[in-house]
CSV table of C-alpha atoms in Angstrom, one decimal:
chain,number,residue,atom,x,y,z
X,20,UNK,CA,-76.0,13.1,-0.7
X,21,UNK,CA,-78.7,10.8,2.0
X,22,UNK,CA,-76.8,11.9,5.3
X,23,UNK,CA,-76.4,7.8,5.4
X,24,UNK,CA,-74.7,7.8,1.8
X,25,UNK,CA,-71.8,10.2,4.1
X,26,UNK,CA,-70.5,7.1,5.6
X,27,UNK,CA,-70.2,4.6,2.7
X,28,UNK,CA,-67.0,3.3,2.5
X,29,UNK,CA,-67.8,0.7,-1.0
X,30,UNK,CA,-65.0,0.4,-2.9
X,31,UNK,CA,-61.8,2.3,-1.0
X,32,UNK,CA,-59.2,0.1,0.2
X,33,UNK,CA,-58.2,1.0,4.1
X,34,UNK,CA,-55.1,-0.4,5.9
X,35,UNK,CA,-55.3,-1.5,9.5
X,36,UNK,CA,-52.1,-2.1,11.3
X,37,UNK,CA,-52.3,-4.5,14.5
X,38,UNK,CA,-55.6,-5.8,12.8
X,39,UNK,CA,-54.9,-9.3,14.4
X,40,UNK,CA,-55.4,-7.6,18.3
X,41,UNK,CA,-58.7,-6.6,20.3
X,42,UNK,CA,-59.5,-3.3,18.9
X,43,UNK,CA,-57.6,-4.2,15.5
X,44,UNK,CA,-60.7,-6.9,14.6
X,45,UNK,CA,-63.4,-4.6,15.7
X,46,UNK,CA,-61.8,-1.5,13.3
X,47,UNK,CA,-61.8,-4.3,10.2
X,48,UNK,CA,-65.0,-5.3,10.6
X,49,UNK,CA,-66.4,-2.1,11.0
X,50,UNK,CA,-64.6,-1.1,7.7
X,51,UNK,CA,-65.8,-4.3,6.0
X,52,UNK,CA,-69.0,-3.7,6.7
X,53,UNK,CA,-69.4,-0.2,5.5
X,54,UNK,CA,-68.0,-1.3,1.9
X,55,UNK,CA,-64.4,-1.2,2.2
X,56,UNK,CA,-61.5,-3.5,1.1
X,57,UNK,CA,-59.6,-4.0,4.4
X,58,UNK,CA,-55.9,-4.6,4.7
X,59,UNK,CA,-55.4,-6.3,7.4
X,60,UNK,CA,-52.2,-6.1,8.4
X,61,UNK,CA,-50.3,-7.8,11.4
X,62,UNK,CA,-46.7,-9.8,11.9
X,63,UNK,CA,-48.7,-13.3,11.1
X,64,UNK,CA,-49.1,-13.4,8.2
X,65,UNK,CA,-51.3,-16.3,7.0
X,66,UNK,CA,-53.6,-15.0,10.5
X,67,UNK,CA,-53.9,-11.9,8.5
X,68,UNK,CA,-55.2,-13.8,5.4
X,69,UNK,CA,-57.5,-15.9,7.2
X,70,UNK,CA,-59.4,-13.0,9.3
X,71,UNK,CA,-59.2,-10.9,5.8
X,72,UNK,CA,-61.2,-14.5,4.3
X,73,UNK,CA,-63.9,-14.0,7.0
X,74,UNK,CA,-64.4,-10.6,6.5
X,75,UNK,CA,-65.1,-11.2,2.9
X,76,UNK,CA,-66.0,-8.2,0.6
X,77,UNK,CA,-62.1,-8.3,-2.0
X,78,UNK,CA,-60.1,-8.0,2.2
X,79,UNK,CA,-56.2,-9.4,1.5
X,80,UNK,CA,-53.9,-9.8,4.7
X,81,UNK,CA,-50.6,-8.7,4.3
X,82,UNK,CA,-47.8,-9.7,7.1
X,83,UNK,CA,-45.5,-6.8,8.5
X,84,UNK,CA,-43.7,-5.4,10.6
X,85,UNK,CA,-44.2,-1.1,11.0
X,86,UNK,CA,-40.5,-0.8,12.5
X,87,UNK,CA,-39.4,-2.2,9.8
X,88,UNK,CA,-39.5,0.0,6.5
X,89,UNK,CA,-38.6,-2.4,3.7
X,90,UNK,CA,-41.5,-4.4,4.9
X,91,UNK,CA,-43.6,-1.6,4.3
X,92,UNK,CA,-42.6,-0.9,1.4
X,93,UNK,CA,-43.2,-4.2,-0.4
X,94,UNK,CA,-46.3,-4.4,1.1
X,95,UNK,CA,-47.3,-0.3,-0.4
X,96,UNK,CA,-46.1,-2.2,-3.6
X,97,UNK,CA,-48.1,-5.3,-3.3
X,98,UNK,CA,-51.6,-3.2,-2.2
X,99,UNK,CA,-51.3,-0.7,-5.1
X,100,UNK,CA,-50.3,-4.0,-7.8
X,101,UNK,CA,-53.5,-5.4,-6.0
X,102,UNK,CA,-56.0,-2.2,-5.6
X,103,UNK,CA,-54.4,0.1,-7.3
X,104,UNK,CA,-55.2,3.1,-4.6
X,105,UNK,CA,-55.0,3.4,-0.6
X,106,UNK,CA,-58.1,5.4,0.6
X,107,UNK,CA,-57.8,4.7,4.5
X,108,UNK,CA,-54.8,4.0,7.2
X,109,UNK,CA,-55.2,3.0,10.8
X,110,UNK,CA,-52.0,3.2,12.9
X,111,UNK,CA,-53.5,0.8,15.4
X,112,UNK,CA,-50.6,-1.1,15.7
X,113,UNK,CA,-49.1,-0.9,19.4
X,114,UNK,CA,-47.3,-2.4,22.5
X,115,UNK,CA,-49.0,-1.7,25.9
X,116,UNK,CA,-48.1,-3.2,29.2
X,117,UNK,CA,-51.5,-3.7,30.8
X,118,UNK,CA,-52.7,-4.5,34.3
X,119,UNK,CA,-53.7,-7.8,32.9
X,120,UNK,CA,-50.5,-8.7,32.2
X,121,UNK,CA,-49.3,-11.8,34.3
X,122,UNK,CA,-45.6,-11.0,33.6
X,123,UNK,CA,-45.8,-7.1,34.3
X,124,UNK,CA,-43.8,-6.6,37.7
X,125,UNK,CA,-44.3,-3.5,39.8
X,126,UNK,CA,-40.2,-3.4,40.4
X,127,UNK,CA,-39.7,-3.1,36.4
X,128,UNK,CA,-42.8,-0.6,36.2
X,129,UNK,CA,-41.6,2.0,38.2
X,130,UNK,CA,-40.0,5.3,36.8
X,131,UNK,CA,-36.8,4.4,38.7
X,132,UNK,CA,-36.6,0.9,37.1
X,133,UNK,CA,-38.5,0.6,33.8
X,134,UNK,CA,-35.9,-1.1,31.6
X,135,UNK,CA,-34.2,1.0,28.5
X,136,UNK,CA,-34.8,-1.8,26.1
X,137,UNK,CA,-38.2,-2.0,26.9
X,138,UNK,CA,-38.2,1.9,26.7
X,139,UNK,CA,-36.9,1.8,23.5
X,140,UNK,CA,-39.6,-1.3,22.0
X,141,UNK,CA,-42.3,0.9,22.6
X,142,UNK,CA,-41.2,4.3,21.1
X,143,UNK,CA,-39.8,2.1,18.1
X,144,UNK,CA,-43.6,0.5,17.8
X,145,UNK,CA,-46.2,3.4,19.1
X,146,UNK,CA,-44.7,6.5,17.8
X,147,UNK,CA,-41.5,5.7,14.6
X,148,UNK,CA,-44.0,2.9,13.6
X,149,UNK,CA,-47.0,5.0,13.3
X,150,UNK,CA,-44.7,7.5,11.6
X,151,UNK,CA,-43.2,5.2,8.7
X,152,UNK,CA,-46.5,3.8,8.1
X,153,UNK,CA,-47.6,7.4,7.4
X,154,UNK,CA,-44.2,8.3,6.0
X,155,UNK,CA,-45.0,5.3,3.2
X,156,UNK,CA,-48.7,5.1,2.8
X,157,UNK,CA,-49.6,8.7,3.5
X,158,UNK,CA,-47.3,9.8,0.9
X,159,UNK,CA,-49.4,7.6,-1.6
X,160,UNK,CA,-52.4,9.7,-0.8
X,161,UNK,CA,-50.5,12.6,-0.4
X,162,UNK,CA,-49.7,11.9,-4.5
X,163,UNK,CA,-53.5,10.8,-5.5
X,164,UNK,CA,-54.3,14.0,-3.4
X,165,UNK,CA,-57.1,12.4,-1.6
X,166,UNK,CA,-56.8,9.7,1.8
X,167,UNK,CA,-57.7,9.4,5.4
X,168,UNK,CA,-55.2,8.6,8.0
X,169,UNK,CA,-56.4,7.9,11.3
X,170,UNK,CA,-54.1,7.3,14.4
X,171,UNK,CA,-55.5,5.5,17.5
X,172,UNK,CA,-54.0,7.1,20.7
X,173,UNK,CA,-55.3,7.2,24.6
X,174,UNK,CA,-56.4,8.9,27.5
X,175,UNK,CA,-52.9,9.0,28.9
X,176,UNK,CA,-51.6,11.0,25.7
X,177,UNK,CA,-53.7,13.4,27.4
X,178,UNK,CA,-53.6,13.1,31.0
X,179,UNK,CA,-51.4,11.3,33.3
X,180,UNK,CA,-51.7,7.3,34.8
X,181,UNK,CA,-53.5,7.7,38.5
X,182,UNK,CA,-51.8,5.1,39.7
X,183,UNK,CA,-53.9,4.4,42.4
X,184,UNK,CA,-56.2,2.9,39.9
X,185,UNK,CA,-53.6,-0.1,39.7
X,186,UNK,CA,-53.5,-0.7,43.3
X,187,UNK,CA,-55.4,-3.7,44.8
X,188,UNK,CA,-58.3,-3.7,47.2
X,189,UNK,CA,-55.8,-5.0,50.0
X,190,UNK,CA,-53.9,-1.6,49.2
X,191,UNK,CA,-50.6,-3.8,47.5
X,192,UNK,CA,-48.9,-1.4,44.3
X,193,UNK,CA,-48.6,-5.4,42.0
X,194,UNK,CA,-48.5,-2.5,38.7
X,195,UNK,CA,-47.5,1.0,37.9
X,196,UNK,CA,-48.6,2.2,34.5
X,197,UNK,CA,-45.0,3.1,32.8
X,198,UNK,CA,-43.7,6.2,31.8
X,199,UNK,CA,-43.2,5.1,28.1
X,200,UNK,CA,-47.1,4.6,26.9
X,201,UNK,CA,-48.7,7.8,27.7
X,202,UNK,CA,-45.4,9.2,26.4
X,203,UNK,CA,-45.9,7.6,22.8
X,204,UNK,CA,-49.4,8.2,22.7
X,205,UNK,CA,-48.6,12.2,23.6
X,206,UNK,CA,-46.2,11.8,20.4
X,207,UNK,CA,-49.2,10.2,18.3
X,208,UNK,CA,-51.1,13.5,18.9
X,209,UNK,CA,-48.0,15.7,18.4
X,210,UNK,CA,-47.6,14.0,14.7
X,211,UNK,CA,-50.9,13.7,14.1
X,212,UNK,CA,-51.4,17.6,13.8
X,213,UNK,CA,-48.2,17.9,12.4
X,214,UNK,CA,-49.4,15.8,9.4
X,215,UNK,CA,-52.7,17.2,8.9
X,216,UNK,CA,-51.3,21.0,8.5
X,217,UNK,CA,-48.7,19.4,5.9
X,218,UNK,CA,-50.5,17.3,4.2
X,219,UNK,CA,-53.5,19.5,4.5
X,220,UNK,CA,-53.1,20.8,0.9
X,221,UNK,CA,-53.1,17.4,-0.7
X,222,UNK,CA,-56.2,16.7,0.1
X,223,UNK,CA,-55.2,14.1,3.5
X,224,UNK,CA,-57.1,14.2,6.2
X,225,UNK,CA,-55.3,13.2,9.3
X,226,UNK,CA,-57.0,13.0,12.6
X,227,UNK,CA,-56.8,10.9,15.9
X,228,UNK,CA,-59.0,8.7,18.3
X,229,UNK,CA,-58.5,8.3,21.9
X,230,UNK,CA,-60.6,5.4,23.6
X,231,UNK,CA,-60.3,5.0,26.7
X,232,UNK,CA,-59.6,1.3,28.5
X,233,UNK,CA,-61.4,-1.5,27.2
X,234,UNK,CA,-62.3,-4.2,29.1
X,235,UNK,CA,-60.8,-7.4,28.3
X,236,UNK,CA,-60.5,-10.2,31.1
X,237,UNK,CA,-58.9,-7.6,33.8
X,238,UNK,CA,-59.8,-8.6,37.7
X,239,UNK,CA,-63.0,-7.7,38.7
X,240,UNK,CA,-61.6,-4.9,41.0
X,241,UNK,CA,-60.1,-3.4,38.0
X,242,UNK,CA,-62.9,-3.1,36.7
X,243,UNK,CA,-64.6,-1.9,38.8
X,244,UNK,CA,-62.5,0.5,40.3
X,245,UNK,CA,-62.5,2.0,36.5
X,246,UNK,CA,-65.7,1.9,36.2
X,247,UNK,CA,-66.2,4.0,39.5
X,248,UNK,CA,-63.6,6.7,37.9
X,249,UNK,CA,-65.5,7.0,34.5
X,250,UNK,CA,-68.5,9.0,34.5
X,251,UNK,CA,-70.6,6.4,31.9
X,252,UNK,CA,-69.7,4.3,35.5
X,253,UNK,CA,-68.2,1.1,32.9
X,254,UNK,CA,-65.2,0.2,30.7
X,255,UNK,CA,-65.3,0.7,26.9
X,256,UNK,CA,-66.6,-2.4,24.7
X,257,UNK,CA,-64.3,-3.1,21.7
X,258,UNK,CA,-67.7,-1.7,19.7
X,259,UNK,CA,-68.3,1.9,21.2
X,260,UNK,CA,-64.9,3.1,18.8
X,261,UNK,CA,-66.7,1.9,15.2
X,262,UNK,CA,-68.7,5.4,15.0
X,263,UNK,CA,-65.9,7.3,15.4
X,264,UNK,CA,-64.0,5.5,13.3
X,265,UNK,CA,-66.4,5.4,10.5
X,266,UNK,CA,-67.1,9.2,11.1
X,267,UNK,CA,-62.9,10.0,10.4
X,268,UNK,CA,-62.7,7.3,7.6
X,269,UNK,CA,-65.7,8.6,5.4
X,270,UNK,CA,-66.9,11.4,3.9
X,271,UNK,CA,-68.7,11.9,7.1
X,272,UNK,CA,-65.7,14.0,8.3
X,273,UNK,CA,-64.8,15.6,4.6
X,274,UNK,CA,-64.2,19.0,6.4
X,275,UNK,CA,-62.2,17.5,9.7
X,276,UNK,CA,-58.1,17.7,9.9
X,277,UNK,CA,-55.8,17.5,13.1
X,278,UNK,CA,-59.0,16.4,15.5
X,279,UNK,CA,-58.8,14.2,18.2
X,280,UNK,CA,-61.9,12.5,19.0
X,281,UNK,CA,-62.3,11.4,22.8
X,282,UNK,CA,-64.4,7.9,23.5
X,283,UNK,CA,-63.3,7.3,26.7
X,284,UNK,CA,-66.5,7.6,28.3
X,285,UNK,CA,-65.8,11.0,29.9
X,286,UNK,CA,-62.8,9.7,31.9
X,287,UNK,CA,-61.0,12.9,30.5
X,288,UNK,CA,-63.2,15.4,32.0
X,289,UNK,CA,-62.5,15.1,35.7
């Protein structure tokens, strides 16, 4: 097999959850460009179908909530009826409190006053949602005795947030990175290792990608502060994760499981 053929996904079926988000759309484009039939999965089915049509290559859109087991089972039946198999699952759906969110308030983002309902909601999507998708779609892969699951983690699953990063130039702290997002992403990495060991003998590989912060309309002072904290001196672009995603989805990583590929511009080396 020629080196380029290792990355060929022609004819394979790849599910991307949270597919309508900034990174989700780029994940879908990457997989489709490599030849995969992409299942665009997010909450709004009409928008999913529209984006799937834009992707082409036999892609389809399915509306589903990753926290609802019956919706996932129904989606799985549709996918199997349409394609007959599932080869790749990208667990990308997540809830993340972000500095660019105008609704974020410092008094609510502090540990001392962080709302319990929001804590539970983030864990439900970021952890339980990943588990349920692995249970439903990964179970199909285990029966097939082949497949690749890619869980999208975060640098905050490896290191603690530096709250000084969110301090404005005038010294005001208008936002704190919450305790629940790092907790949830640490759990995703632990689940990745568990499933890699559990399904290894079934030929199902389970890996993670840990992305660094992505530039997305944040205020200039934050972008600059993040860049100065990063060895490569910039925030990530959505396209920066294409190589890692394609590597893990394809035969190029046939002997890789339980791994976490960190794509953060060097953020976590300091």
